[in-house]
Coordinates of C-alpha atoms in Angstrom, one line a residue:
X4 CA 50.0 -43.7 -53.5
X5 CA 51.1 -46.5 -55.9
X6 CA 52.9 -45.3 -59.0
X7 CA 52.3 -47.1 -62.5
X8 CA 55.9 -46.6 -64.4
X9 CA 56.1 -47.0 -67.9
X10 CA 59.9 -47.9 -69.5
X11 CA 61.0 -46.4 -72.6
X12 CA 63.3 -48.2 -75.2
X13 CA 66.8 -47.2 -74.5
X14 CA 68.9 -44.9 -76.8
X15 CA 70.5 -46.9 -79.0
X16 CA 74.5 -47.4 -78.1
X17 CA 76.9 -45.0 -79.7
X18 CA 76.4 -41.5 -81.5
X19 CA 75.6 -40.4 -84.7
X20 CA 79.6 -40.3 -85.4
X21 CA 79.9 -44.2 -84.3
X22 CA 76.9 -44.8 -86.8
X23 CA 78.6 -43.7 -89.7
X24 CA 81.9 -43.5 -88.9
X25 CA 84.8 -41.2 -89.7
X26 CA 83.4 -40.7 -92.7
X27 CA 80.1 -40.6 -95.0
X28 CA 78.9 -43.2 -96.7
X29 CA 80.5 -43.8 -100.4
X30 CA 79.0 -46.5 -101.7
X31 CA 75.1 -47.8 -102.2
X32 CA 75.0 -50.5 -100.2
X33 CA 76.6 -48.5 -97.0
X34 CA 73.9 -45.4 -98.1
X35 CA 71.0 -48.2 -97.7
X36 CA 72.6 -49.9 -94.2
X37 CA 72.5 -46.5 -93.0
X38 CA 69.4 -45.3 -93.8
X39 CA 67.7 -48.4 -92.2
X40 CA 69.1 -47.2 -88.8
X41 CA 68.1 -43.5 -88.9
X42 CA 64.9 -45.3 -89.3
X43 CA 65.2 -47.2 -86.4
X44 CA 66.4 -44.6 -84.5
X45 CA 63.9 -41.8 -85.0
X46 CA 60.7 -43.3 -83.4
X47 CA 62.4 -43.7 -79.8
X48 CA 63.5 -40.2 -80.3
X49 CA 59.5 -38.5 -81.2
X50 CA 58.3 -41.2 -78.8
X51 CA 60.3 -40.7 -75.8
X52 CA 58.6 -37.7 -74.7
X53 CA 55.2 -39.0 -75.3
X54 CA 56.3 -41.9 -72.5
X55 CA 57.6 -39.4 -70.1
X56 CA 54.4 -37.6 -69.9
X57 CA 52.7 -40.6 -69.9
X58 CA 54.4 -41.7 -67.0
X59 CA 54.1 -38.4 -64.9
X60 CA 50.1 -38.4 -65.5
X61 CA 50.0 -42.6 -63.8
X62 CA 52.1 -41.6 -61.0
X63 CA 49.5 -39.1 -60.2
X64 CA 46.6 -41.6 -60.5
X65 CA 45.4 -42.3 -57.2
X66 CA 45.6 -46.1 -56.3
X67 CA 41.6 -47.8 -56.6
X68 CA 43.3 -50.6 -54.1
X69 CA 44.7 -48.2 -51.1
X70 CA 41.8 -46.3 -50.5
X71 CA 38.9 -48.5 -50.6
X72 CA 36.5 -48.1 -46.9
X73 CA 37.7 -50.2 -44.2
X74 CA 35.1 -53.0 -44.3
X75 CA 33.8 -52.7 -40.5
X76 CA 32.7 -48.9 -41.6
X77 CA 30.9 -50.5 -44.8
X78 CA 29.4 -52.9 -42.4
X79 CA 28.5 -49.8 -40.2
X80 CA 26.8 -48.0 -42.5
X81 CA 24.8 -50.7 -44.0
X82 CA 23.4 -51.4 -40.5
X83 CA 22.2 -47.9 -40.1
X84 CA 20.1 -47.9 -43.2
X85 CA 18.9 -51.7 -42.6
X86 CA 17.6 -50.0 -39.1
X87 CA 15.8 -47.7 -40.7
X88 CA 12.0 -48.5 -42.3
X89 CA 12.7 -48.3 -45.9
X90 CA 9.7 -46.9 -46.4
X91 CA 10.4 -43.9 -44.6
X92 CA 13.4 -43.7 -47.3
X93 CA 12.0 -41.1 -50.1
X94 CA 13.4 -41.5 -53.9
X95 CA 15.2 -38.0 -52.6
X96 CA 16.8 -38.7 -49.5
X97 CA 20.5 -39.0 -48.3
X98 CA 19.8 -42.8 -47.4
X99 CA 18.7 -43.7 -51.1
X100 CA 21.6 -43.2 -52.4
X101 CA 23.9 -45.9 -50.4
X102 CA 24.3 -48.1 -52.9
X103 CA 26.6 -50.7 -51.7
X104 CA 27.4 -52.0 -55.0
X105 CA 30.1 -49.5 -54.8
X106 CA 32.4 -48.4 -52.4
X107 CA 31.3 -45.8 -49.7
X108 CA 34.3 -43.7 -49.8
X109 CA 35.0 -44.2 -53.0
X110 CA 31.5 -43.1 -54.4
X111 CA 31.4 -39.4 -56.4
X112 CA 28.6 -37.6 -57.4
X113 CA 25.3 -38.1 -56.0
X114 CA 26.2 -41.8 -54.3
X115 CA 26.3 -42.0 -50.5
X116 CA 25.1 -38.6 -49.6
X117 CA 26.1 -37.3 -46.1
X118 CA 29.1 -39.5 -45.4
X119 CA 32.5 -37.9 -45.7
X120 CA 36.0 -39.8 -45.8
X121 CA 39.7 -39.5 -44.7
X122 CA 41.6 -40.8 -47.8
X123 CA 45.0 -41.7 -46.8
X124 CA 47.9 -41.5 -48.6
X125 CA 49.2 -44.7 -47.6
X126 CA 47.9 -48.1 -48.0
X127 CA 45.6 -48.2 -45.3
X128 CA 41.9 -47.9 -45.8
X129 CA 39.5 -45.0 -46.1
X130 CA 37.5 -44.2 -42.9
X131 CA 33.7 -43.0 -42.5
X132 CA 34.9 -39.2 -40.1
X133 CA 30.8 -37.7 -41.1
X134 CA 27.5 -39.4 -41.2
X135 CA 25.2 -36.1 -41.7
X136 CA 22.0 -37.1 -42.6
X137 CA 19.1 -35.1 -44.2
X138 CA 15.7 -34.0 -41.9
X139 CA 13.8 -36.2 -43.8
X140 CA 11.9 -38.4 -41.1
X141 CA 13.6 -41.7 -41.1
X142 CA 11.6 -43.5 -38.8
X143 CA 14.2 -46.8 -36.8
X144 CA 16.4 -47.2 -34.7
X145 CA 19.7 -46.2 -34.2
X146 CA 21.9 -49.3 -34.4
X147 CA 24.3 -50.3 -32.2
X148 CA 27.1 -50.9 -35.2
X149 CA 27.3 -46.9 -34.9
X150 CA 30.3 -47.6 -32.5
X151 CA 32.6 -49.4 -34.8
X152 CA 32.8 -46.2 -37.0
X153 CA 36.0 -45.5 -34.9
X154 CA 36.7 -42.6 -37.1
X155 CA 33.5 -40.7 -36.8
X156 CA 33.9 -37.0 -35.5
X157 CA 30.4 -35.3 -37.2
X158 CA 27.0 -37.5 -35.8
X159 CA 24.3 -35.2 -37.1
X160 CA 20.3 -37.2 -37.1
X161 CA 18.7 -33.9 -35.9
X162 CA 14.9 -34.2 -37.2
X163 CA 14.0 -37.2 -38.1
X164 CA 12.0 -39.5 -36.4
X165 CA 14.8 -42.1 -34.5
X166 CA 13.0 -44.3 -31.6
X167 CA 14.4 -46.5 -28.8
X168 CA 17.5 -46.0 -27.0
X169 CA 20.9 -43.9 -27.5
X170 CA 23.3 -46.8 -27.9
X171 CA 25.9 -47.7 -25.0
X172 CA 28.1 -48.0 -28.2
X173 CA 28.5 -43.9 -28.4
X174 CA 30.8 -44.3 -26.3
X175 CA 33.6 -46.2 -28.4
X176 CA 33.4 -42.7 -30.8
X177 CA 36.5 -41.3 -28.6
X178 CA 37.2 -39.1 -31.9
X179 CA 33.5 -37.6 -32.0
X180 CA 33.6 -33.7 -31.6
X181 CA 29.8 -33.4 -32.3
X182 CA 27.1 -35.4 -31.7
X183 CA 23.3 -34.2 -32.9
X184 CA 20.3 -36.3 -32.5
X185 CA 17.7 -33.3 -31.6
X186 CA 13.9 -33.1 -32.3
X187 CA 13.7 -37.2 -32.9
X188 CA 11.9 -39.7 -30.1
X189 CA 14.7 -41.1 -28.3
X190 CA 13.8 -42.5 -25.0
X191 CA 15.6 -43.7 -21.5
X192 CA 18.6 -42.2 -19.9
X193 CA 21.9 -40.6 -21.4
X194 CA 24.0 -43.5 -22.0
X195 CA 27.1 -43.7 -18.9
X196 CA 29.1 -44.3 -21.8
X197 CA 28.7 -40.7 -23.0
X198 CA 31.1 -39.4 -20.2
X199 CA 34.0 -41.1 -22.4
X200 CA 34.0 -38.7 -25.7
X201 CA 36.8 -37.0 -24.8
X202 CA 37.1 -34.9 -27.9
X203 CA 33.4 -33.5 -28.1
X204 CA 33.0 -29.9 -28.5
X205 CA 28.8 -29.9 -29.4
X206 CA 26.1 -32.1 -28.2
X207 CA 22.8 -31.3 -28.9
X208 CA 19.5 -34.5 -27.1
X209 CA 17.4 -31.5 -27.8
X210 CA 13.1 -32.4 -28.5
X211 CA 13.4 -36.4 -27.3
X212 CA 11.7 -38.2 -24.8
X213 CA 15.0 -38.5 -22.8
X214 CA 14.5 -38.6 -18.7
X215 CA 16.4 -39.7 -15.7
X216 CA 19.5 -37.8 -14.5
X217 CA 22.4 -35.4 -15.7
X218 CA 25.0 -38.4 -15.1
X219 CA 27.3 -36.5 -12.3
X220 CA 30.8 -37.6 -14.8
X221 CA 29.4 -35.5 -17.5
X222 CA 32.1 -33.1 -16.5
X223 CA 34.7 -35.7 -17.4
X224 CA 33.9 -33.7 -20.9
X225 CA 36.7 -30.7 -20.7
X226 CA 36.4 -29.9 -24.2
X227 CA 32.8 -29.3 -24.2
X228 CA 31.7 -25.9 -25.2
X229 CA 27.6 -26.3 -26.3
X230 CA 25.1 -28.4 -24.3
X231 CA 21.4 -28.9 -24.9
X232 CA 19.3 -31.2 -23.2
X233 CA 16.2 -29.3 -23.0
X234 CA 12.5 -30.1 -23.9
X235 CA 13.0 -33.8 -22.8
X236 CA 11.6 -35.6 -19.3
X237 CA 14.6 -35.0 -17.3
X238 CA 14.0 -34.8 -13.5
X239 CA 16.1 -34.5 -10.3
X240 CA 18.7 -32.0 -9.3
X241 CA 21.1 -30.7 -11.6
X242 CA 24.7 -31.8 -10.7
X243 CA 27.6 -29.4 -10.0
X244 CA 28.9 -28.7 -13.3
X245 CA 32.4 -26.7 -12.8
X246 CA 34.2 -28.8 -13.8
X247 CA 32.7 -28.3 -17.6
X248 CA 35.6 -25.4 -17.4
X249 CA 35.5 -25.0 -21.4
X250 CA 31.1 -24.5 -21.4
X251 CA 29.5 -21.6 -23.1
X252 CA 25.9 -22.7 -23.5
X253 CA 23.8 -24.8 -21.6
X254 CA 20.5 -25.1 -22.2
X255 CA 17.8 -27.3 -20.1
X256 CA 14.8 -25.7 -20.4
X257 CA 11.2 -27.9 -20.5
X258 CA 12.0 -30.2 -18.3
X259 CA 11.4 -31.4 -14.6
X260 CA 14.8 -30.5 -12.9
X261 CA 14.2 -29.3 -9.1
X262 CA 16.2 -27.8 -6.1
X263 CA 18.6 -24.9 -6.1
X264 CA 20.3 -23.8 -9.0
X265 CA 23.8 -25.8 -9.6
X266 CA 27.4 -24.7 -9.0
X267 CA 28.0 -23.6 -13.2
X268 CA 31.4 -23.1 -14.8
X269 CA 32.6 -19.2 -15.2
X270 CA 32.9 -19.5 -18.8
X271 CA 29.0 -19.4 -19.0
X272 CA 28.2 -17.1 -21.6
X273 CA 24.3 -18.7 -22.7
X274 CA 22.0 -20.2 -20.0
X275 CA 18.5 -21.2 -20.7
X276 CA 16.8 -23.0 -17.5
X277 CA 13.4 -21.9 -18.4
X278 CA 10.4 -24.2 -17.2
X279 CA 11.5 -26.1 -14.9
X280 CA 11.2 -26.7 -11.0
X281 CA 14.0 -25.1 -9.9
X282 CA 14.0 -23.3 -6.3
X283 CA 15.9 -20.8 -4.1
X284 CA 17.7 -17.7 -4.5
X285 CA 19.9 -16.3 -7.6
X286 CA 23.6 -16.3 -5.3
X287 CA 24.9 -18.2 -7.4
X288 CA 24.9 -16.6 -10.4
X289 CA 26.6 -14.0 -9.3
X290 CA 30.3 -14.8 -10.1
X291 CA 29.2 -15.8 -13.8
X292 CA 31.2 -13.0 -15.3
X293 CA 30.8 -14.1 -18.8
X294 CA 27.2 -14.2 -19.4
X295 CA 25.2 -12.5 -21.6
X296 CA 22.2 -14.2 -22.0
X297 CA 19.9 -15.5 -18.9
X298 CA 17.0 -17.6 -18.6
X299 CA 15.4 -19.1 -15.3
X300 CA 11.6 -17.9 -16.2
X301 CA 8.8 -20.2 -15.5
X302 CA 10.5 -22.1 -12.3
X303 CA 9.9 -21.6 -8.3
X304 CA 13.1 -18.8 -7.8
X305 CA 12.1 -16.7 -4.8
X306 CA 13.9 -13.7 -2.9
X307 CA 15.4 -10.4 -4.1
X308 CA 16.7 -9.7 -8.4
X309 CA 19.1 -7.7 -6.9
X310 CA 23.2 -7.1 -7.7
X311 CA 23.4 -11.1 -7.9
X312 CA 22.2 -10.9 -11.5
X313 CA 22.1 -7.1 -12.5
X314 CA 25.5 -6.3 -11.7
X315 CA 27.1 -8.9 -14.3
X316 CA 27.5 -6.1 -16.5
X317 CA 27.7 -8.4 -20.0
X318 CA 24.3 -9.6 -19.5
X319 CA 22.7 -8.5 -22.7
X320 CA 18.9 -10.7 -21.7
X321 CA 17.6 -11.4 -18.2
X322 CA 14.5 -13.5 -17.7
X323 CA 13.1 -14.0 -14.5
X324 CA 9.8 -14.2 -15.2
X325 CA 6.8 -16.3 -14.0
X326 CA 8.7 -17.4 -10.6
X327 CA 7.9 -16.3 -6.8
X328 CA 10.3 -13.0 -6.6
X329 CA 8.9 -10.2 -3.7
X330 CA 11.6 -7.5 -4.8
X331 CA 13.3 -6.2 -7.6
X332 CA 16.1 -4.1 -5.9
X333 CA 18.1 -1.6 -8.5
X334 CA 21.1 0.3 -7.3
X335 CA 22.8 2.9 -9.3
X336 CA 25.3 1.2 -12.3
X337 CA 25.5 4.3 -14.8
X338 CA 29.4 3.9 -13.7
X339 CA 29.5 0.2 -14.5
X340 CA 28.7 0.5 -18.1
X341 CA 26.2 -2.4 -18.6
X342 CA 24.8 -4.1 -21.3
X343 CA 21.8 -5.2 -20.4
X344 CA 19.2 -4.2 -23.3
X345 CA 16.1 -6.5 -22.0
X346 CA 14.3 -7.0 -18.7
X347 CA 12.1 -9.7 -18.7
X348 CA 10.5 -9.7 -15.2
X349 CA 6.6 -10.4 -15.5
X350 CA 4.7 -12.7 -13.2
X351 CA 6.0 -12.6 -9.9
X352 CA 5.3 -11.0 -6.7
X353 CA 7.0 -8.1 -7.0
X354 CA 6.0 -4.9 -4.7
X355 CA 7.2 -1.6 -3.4
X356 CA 7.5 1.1 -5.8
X357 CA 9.2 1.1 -9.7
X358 CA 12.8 1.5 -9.6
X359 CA 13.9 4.6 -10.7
X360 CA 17.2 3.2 -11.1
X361 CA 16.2 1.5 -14.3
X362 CA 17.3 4.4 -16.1
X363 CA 20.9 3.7 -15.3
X364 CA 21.3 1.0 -17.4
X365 CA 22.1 3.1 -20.9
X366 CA 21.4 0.6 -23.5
X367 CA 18.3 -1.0 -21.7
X368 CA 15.3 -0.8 -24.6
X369 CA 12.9 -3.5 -23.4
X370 CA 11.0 -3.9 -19.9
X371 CA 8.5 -6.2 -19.0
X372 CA 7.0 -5.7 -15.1
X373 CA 3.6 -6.9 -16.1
X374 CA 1.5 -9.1 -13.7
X375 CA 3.1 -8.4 -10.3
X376 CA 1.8 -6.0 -7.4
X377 CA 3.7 -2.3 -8.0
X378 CA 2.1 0.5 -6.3
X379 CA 3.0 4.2 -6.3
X380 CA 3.5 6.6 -9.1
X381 CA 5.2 5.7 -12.5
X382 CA 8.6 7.5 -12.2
X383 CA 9.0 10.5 -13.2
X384 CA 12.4 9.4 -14.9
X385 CA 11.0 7.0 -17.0
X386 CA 9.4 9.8 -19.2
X387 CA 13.0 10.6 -20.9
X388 CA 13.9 7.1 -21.9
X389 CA 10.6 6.7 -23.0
X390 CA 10.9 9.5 -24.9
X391 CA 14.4 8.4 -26.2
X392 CA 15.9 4.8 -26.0
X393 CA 12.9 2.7 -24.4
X394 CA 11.2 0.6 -27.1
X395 CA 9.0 -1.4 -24.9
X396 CA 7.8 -0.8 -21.4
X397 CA 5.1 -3.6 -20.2
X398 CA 3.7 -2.5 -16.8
X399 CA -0.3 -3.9 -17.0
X400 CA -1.6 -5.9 -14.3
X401 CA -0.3 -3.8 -11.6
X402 CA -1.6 -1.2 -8.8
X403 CA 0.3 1.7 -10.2
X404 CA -1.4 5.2 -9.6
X405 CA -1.7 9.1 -10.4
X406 CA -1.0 10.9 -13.5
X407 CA 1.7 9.7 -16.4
X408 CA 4.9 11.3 -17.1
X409 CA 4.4 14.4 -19.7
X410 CA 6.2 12.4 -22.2
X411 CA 4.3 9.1 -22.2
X412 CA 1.4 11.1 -24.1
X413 CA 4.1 12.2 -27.1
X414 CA 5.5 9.2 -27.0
X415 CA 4.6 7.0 -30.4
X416 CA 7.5 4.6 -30.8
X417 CA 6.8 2.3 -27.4
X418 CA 5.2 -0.4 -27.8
X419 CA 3.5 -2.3 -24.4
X420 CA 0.6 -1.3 -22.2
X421 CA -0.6 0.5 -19.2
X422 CA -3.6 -1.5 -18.4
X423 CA -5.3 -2.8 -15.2
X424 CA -3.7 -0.1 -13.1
X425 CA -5.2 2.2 -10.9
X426 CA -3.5 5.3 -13.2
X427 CA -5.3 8.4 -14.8
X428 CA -4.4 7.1 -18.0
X429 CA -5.8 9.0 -21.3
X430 CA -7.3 7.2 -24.1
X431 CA -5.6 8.5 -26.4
X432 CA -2.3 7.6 -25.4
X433 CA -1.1 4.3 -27.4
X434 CA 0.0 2.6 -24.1
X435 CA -3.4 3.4 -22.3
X436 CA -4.7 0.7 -24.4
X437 CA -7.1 -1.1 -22.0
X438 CA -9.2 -0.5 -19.2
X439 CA -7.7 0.4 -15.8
X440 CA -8.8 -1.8 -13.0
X441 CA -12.4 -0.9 -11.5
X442 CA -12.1 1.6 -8.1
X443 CA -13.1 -1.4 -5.9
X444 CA -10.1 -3.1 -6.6
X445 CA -7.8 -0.1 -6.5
X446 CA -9.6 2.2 -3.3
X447 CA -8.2 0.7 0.0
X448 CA -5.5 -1.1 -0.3
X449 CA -3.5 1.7 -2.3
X450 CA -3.2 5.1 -3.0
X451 CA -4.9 5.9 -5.8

């Protein structure tokens, strides 16, 4: 900070004693000497304090010289907006008000919208740290020039309407900690480059046109907590991610990955790898001790849901729907204390009989079996959770036969169905909703 200092007219030299003496004034001429230098004096005096406050209220001033925006982040940002089709720029968007008539970091009000500063207190130059900008549709490119704002830690274009390729550039933003560019059109591969932001916490290529591959140093990234690269046209196996040691979510849904699900960090807590191609067995899952929510629906999973995925005991979510499973194999984990509230299972190739050990699981409200081959009674068991906790119980599309549990027909807070089974299910029971599958297709192959 500069400081402006105003000087002040010295007291004048002596005291009031040396101004007059050892004595008063006797005579006119010594009255009219004297009063002409109380005159003089008295002004400094009144004035003096005027000055000092004066003084105090420049010092604070901040300097218009020492922070004015380094000129290669000016430069920056004006490429950005001459990338973008100014017609795309509304009267009321962020972008409409860079006006580079006036500095960017020195702008207040409503000039240069989404951009936030460092201001030093030196004489160095202001720096661009956050280019946020509204979901208004900009329709360009992103332009290379986005790597010379060396500064920048907030990258937010998240739904807007960006085309063309992610910049190699990204990669110069070593200070980035979050980088956003979801639900835009970006095309080609993750930039290799990407592998270099050391510092980023959040990165979110969410609803692009993105493909090729995971690149395999994307665990170069040890500060990393939040990943999304789903809905995109990635394809190809997904690589061993362990080393991603800080991750909490990862989310690659709606693309074409394939082969067995990857090694993933323990600190896992949110996993989404819904529609995909992914093959194989669950195993792996099992030591991920941390997760509470768990998506693999809509993929080519086969085997056993067994302990591998039920006994994580703070899974709060499991879906496994829509995939090739044959067995759904519950033990007893009253004494585990798990959290799993919602059992998303529909669409496989389940058989054998309902689990009665689905009851162990004390805060489990939701259950969706629908669409698989069960056979066999409805346990008996289920009647008092559906009487108590259960909030929806989904078991249509099944062979399930015989009478219901007594408390199914008192039951009129679950929501679900009971249809297209082979059960003796009354009408006026809210989950009979539906017919039950005709007698051809239930006589002979099971017990009705």
């Amino acid at each position: 900070m500069t400081k402006f200092l105003l000087h002040h007219a010295p007291f004048p030299q002596g005291s009031y004693k040396k101004a007059f003496g050892n004595s008063y004034p006797q005579t006119t001429s010594e009255l009219n000497q004297n009063s002409d230098m109380m005159e003089k004096r008295t002004p400094t005096k009144i004035l003096f304090p005027l000055y000092s406050i004066l003084t105090i209220i420049l010092c604070l001033m901040p300097s218009q010289t020492n922070s004015s925006t380094l000129q290669d982040d000016t430069l920056s940002l004006l490429a950005i907006k001459n990338a973008i089709d100014p017609n795309s720029i509304t009267p009321s968007s962020y972008l409409s008000t860079w006006d580079f008539s006036v500095d960017p970091c020195e702008s207040t009000g409503s000039q240069f919208l989404g951009i936030l500063c460092y201001l030093p207190l030196d004489n160095s130059s202001s720096r661009v740290t956050e280019v946020d900008l509204d979901a208004i549709g900009y329709e360009g490119f992103l332009t290379p020039a986005i790597g010379n704002l060396s500064e920048l830690t907030v990258l937010n274009l998240n739904n807007n309407k960006f085309r063309g390729p992610i910049p190699e550039t990204i990669g110069k933003l070593r200070k980035l900690t979050s980088l956003t560019m979801s639900q835009n059109f970006f095309t080609g591969a993750i930039p290799q480059a990407i592998t270099g932001l050391n510092n980023v916490r959040y990165i979110d290529l969410s609803g692009n046109r993105l493909s090729g591959l995971i690149p395999t140093d994307i665990t170069a990234l040890r500060t990393l907590s939040y990943l999304s690269l789903s809905n995109n046209e990635f394809a190809g196996r997904i690589p061993n991610l362990t080393g991603l040691w800080q991750l909490n979510t990862l989310d690659l849904s709606f693309n074409q990955f394939y082969g067995d699900l990857p090694n993933l960090p323990v600190s896992l807590r949110n996993m989404y790898f819904r529609h995909n191609i992914l093959s194989g067995h669950l195993t792996l899952l099992k030591g991920l001790i941390h997760m509470k929510w768990l998506d693999v629906s809509d993929n080519r999973l086969s085997g056993a849901i067994n302990g591998n995925v039920l006994s994580l005991r703070n899974v709060v979510h499991l879906n496994v729907s829509f995939n090739r499973f044959t067995a759904l194999e519950v033990i007893n984990y009253s004494l585990q204390d798990p959290s799993l509230q919602v059992l998303e299972a529909q669409g496989n190739h389940l058989k054998g009989h309902l689990p009665v050990n689905l009851v162990s699981f004390v805060n489990l409200t939701s259950i969706n079996l629908a669409n698989n081959q069960f056979s066999g009674s409805i346990p008996l068991e289920y009647g008092t959770k559906v009487k108590s906790s259960w909030r929806s119980l989904h078991l249509d599309y099944n062979f399930l036969t015989g009478n219901l549990p007594r408390e199914f027909s008192h039951s009129t807070n679950v929501k679900g169905s009971l249809a297209k089974n082979c059960l003796k299910c009354p009408t006026n029971v809210g989950l009979c909703q539906g017919r039950q599958r005709p007698s051809s297709e239930c006589v002979g192959q099971h017990d009705v």
